[in-house]
PDB file of C-alpha atoms in Angstrom:
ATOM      1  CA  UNK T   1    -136.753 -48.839  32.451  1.00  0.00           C
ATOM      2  CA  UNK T   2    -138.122 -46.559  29.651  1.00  0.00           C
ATOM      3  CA  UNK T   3    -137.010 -45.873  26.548  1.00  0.00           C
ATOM      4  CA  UNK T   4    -139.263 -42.562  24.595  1.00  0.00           C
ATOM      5  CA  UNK T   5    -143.056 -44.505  24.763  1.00  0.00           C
ATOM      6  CA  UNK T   6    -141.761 -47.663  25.459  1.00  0.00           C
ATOM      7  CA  UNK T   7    -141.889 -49.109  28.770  1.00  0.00           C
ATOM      8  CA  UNK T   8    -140.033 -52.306  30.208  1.00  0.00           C
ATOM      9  CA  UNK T   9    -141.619 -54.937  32.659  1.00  0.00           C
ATOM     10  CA  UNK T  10    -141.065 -57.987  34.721  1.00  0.00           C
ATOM     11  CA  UNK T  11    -143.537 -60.169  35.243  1.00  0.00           C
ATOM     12  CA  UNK T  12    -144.510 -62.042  38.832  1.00  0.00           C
ATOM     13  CA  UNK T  13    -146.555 -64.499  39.439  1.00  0.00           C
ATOM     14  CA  UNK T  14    -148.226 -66.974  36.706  1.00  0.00           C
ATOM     15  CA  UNK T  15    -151.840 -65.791  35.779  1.00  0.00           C
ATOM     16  CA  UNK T  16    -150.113 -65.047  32.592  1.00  0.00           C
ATOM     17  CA  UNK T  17    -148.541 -68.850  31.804  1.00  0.00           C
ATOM     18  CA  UNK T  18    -147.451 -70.018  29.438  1.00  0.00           C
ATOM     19  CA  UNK T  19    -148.015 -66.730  27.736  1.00  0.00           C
ATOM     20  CA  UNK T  20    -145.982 -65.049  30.056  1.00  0.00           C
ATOM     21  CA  UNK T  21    -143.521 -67.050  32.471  1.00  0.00           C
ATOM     22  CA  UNK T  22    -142.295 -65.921  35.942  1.00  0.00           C
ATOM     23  CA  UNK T  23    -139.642 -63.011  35.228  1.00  0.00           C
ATOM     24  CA  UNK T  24    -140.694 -62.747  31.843  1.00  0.00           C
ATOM     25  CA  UNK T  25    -139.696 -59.500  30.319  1.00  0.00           C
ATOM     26  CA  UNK T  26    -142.731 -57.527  28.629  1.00  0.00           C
ATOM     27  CA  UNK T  27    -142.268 -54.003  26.192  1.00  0.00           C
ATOM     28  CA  UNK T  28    -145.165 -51.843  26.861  1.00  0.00           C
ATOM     29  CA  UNK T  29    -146.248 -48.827  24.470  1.00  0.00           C
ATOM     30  CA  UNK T  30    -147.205 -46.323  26.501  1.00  0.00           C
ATOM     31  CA  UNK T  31    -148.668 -44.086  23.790  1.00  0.00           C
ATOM     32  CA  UNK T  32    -150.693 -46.481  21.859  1.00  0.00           C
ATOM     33  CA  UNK T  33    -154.166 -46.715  23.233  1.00  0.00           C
ATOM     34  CA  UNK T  34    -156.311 -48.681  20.579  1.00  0.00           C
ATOM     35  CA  UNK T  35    -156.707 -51.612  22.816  1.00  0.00           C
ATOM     36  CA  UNK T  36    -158.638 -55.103  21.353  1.00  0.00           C
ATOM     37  CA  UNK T  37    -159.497 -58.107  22.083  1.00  0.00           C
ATOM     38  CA  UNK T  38    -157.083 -60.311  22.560  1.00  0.00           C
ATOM     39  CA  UNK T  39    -154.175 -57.911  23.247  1.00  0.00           C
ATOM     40  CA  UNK T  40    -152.656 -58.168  26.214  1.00  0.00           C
ATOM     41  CA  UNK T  41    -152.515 -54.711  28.603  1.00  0.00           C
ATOM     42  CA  UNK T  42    -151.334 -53.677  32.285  1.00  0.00           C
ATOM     43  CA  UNK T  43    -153.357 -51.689  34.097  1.00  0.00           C
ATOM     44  CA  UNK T  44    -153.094 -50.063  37.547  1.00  0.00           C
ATOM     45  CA  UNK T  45    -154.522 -51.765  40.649  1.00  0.00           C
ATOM     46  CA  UNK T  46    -154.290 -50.408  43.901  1.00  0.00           C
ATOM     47  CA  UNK T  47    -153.264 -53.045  47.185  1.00  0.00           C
ATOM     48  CA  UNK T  48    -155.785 -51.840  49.702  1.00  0.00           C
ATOM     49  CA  UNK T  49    -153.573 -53.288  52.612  1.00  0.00           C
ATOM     50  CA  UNK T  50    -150.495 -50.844  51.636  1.00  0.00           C
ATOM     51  CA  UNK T  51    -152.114 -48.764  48.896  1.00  0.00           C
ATOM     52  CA  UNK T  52    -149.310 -49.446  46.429  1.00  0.00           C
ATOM     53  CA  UNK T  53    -150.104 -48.929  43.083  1.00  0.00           C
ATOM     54  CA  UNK T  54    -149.534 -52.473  40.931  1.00  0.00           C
ATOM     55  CA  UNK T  55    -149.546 -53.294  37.439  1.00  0.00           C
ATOM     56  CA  UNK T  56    -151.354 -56.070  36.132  1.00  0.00           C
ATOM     57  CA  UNK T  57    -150.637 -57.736  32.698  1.00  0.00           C
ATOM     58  CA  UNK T  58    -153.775 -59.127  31.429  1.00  0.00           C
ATOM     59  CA  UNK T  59    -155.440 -60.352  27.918  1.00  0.00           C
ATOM     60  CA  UNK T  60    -158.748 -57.976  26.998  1.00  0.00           C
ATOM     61  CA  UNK T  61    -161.121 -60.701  26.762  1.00  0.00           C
ATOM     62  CA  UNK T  62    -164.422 -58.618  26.398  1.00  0.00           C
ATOM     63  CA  UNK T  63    -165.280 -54.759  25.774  1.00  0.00           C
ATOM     64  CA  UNK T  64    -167.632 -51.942  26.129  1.00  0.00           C
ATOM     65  CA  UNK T  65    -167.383 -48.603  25.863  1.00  0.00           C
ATOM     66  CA  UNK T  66    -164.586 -47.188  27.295  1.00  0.00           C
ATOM     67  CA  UNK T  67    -164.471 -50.168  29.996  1.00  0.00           C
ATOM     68  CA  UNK T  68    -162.316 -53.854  29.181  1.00  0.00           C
ATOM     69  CA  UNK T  69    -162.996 -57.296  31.220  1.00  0.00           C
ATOM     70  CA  UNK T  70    -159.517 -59.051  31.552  1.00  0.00           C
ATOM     71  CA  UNK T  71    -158.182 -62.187  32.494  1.00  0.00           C
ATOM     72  CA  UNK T  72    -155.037 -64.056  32.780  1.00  0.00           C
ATOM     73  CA  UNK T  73    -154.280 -66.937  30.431  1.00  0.00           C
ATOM     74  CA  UNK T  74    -153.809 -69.354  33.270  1.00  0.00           C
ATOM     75  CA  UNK T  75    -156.738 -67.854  35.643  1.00  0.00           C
ATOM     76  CA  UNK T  76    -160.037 -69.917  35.114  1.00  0.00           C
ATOM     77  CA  UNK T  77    -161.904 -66.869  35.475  1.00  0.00           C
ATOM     78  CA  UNK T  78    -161.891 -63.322  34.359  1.00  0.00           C
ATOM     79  CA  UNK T  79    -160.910 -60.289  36.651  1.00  0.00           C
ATOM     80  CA  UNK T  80    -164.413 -59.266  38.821  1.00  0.00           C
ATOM     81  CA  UNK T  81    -164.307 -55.428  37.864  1.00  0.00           C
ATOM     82  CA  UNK T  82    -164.188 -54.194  33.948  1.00  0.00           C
ATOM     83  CA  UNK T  83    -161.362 -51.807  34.058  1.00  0.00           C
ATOM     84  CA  UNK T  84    -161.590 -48.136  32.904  1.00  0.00           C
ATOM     85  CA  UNK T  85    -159.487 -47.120  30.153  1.00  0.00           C
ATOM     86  CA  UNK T  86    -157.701 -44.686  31.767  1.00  0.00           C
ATOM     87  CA  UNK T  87    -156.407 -47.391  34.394  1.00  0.00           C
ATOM     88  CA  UNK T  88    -154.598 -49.172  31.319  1.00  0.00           C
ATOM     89  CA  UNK T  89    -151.389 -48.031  31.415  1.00  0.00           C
ATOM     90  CA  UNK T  90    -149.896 -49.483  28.185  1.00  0.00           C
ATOM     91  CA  UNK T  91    -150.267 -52.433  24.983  1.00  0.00           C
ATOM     92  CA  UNK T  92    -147.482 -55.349  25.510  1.00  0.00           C
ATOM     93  CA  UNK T  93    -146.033 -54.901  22.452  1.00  0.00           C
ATOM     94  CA  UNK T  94    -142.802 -57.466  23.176  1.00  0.00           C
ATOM     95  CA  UNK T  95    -142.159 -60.245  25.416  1.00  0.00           C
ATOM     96  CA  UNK T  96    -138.965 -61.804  25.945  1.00  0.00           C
ATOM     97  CA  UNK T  97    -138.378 -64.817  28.209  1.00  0.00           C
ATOM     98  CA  UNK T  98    -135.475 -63.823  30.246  1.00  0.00           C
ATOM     99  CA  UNK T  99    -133.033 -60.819  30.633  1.00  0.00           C
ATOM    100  CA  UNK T 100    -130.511 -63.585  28.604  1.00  0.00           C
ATOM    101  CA  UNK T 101    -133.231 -63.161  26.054  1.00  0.00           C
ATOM    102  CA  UNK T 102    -133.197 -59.963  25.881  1.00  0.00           C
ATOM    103  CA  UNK T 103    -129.336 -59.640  25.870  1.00  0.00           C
ATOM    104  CA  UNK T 104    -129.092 -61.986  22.902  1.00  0.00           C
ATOM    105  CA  UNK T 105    -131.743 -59.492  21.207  1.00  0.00           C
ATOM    106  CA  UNK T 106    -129.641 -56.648  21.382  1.00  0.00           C
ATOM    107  CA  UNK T 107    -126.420 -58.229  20.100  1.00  0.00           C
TER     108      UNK T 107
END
């Protein structure tokens, strides 16, 4: 779901823990593309065996240029390719823990 620049995510999977749980729920800003270290982006990665398009959620752990290394809090290792700028699609800006999270947000 989006809402103007802001973009809502699920996440799968735990590279992210304890950050990020299975099914948390992450706010991206779309627009906002002054990335650090230590923020945590998603960025486009293509499955070779389908070619779907996936987004990853990440922490920038290094920089240079126009090209970030990531790697997930719970992943011993950082990604093996520095991404491209224009692969990040957007800042997490939010994260809730659940959809009940989120509902008890918005009340």
């Amino acid at each position: 779901m989006q809402i103007g620049s802001y973009k809502f995510i699920v996440a799968e999977g735990d590279s992210m823990c304890p950050t990020l749980g299975e099914k948390a729920i992450s706010i991206l800003d779309l627009e906002d593309k002054d990335f650090k270290i230590g923020d945590v982006v998603v960025y486009n990665k293509t499955k070779k065996s389908d070619r779907r398009i996936l987004g990853v959620e990440h922490r920038i752990i290094d920089e240079y240029n126009d090209f970030y290394q990531l790697k997930g809090d719970n992943n011993p290792f950082p990604d093996n390719t520095w991404i491209p700028k224009r692969k990040i699609i957007g800042k997490v800006v939010y994260n809730f823990d659940s959809v009940e999270s989120v509902e008890k947000y918005l009340e």
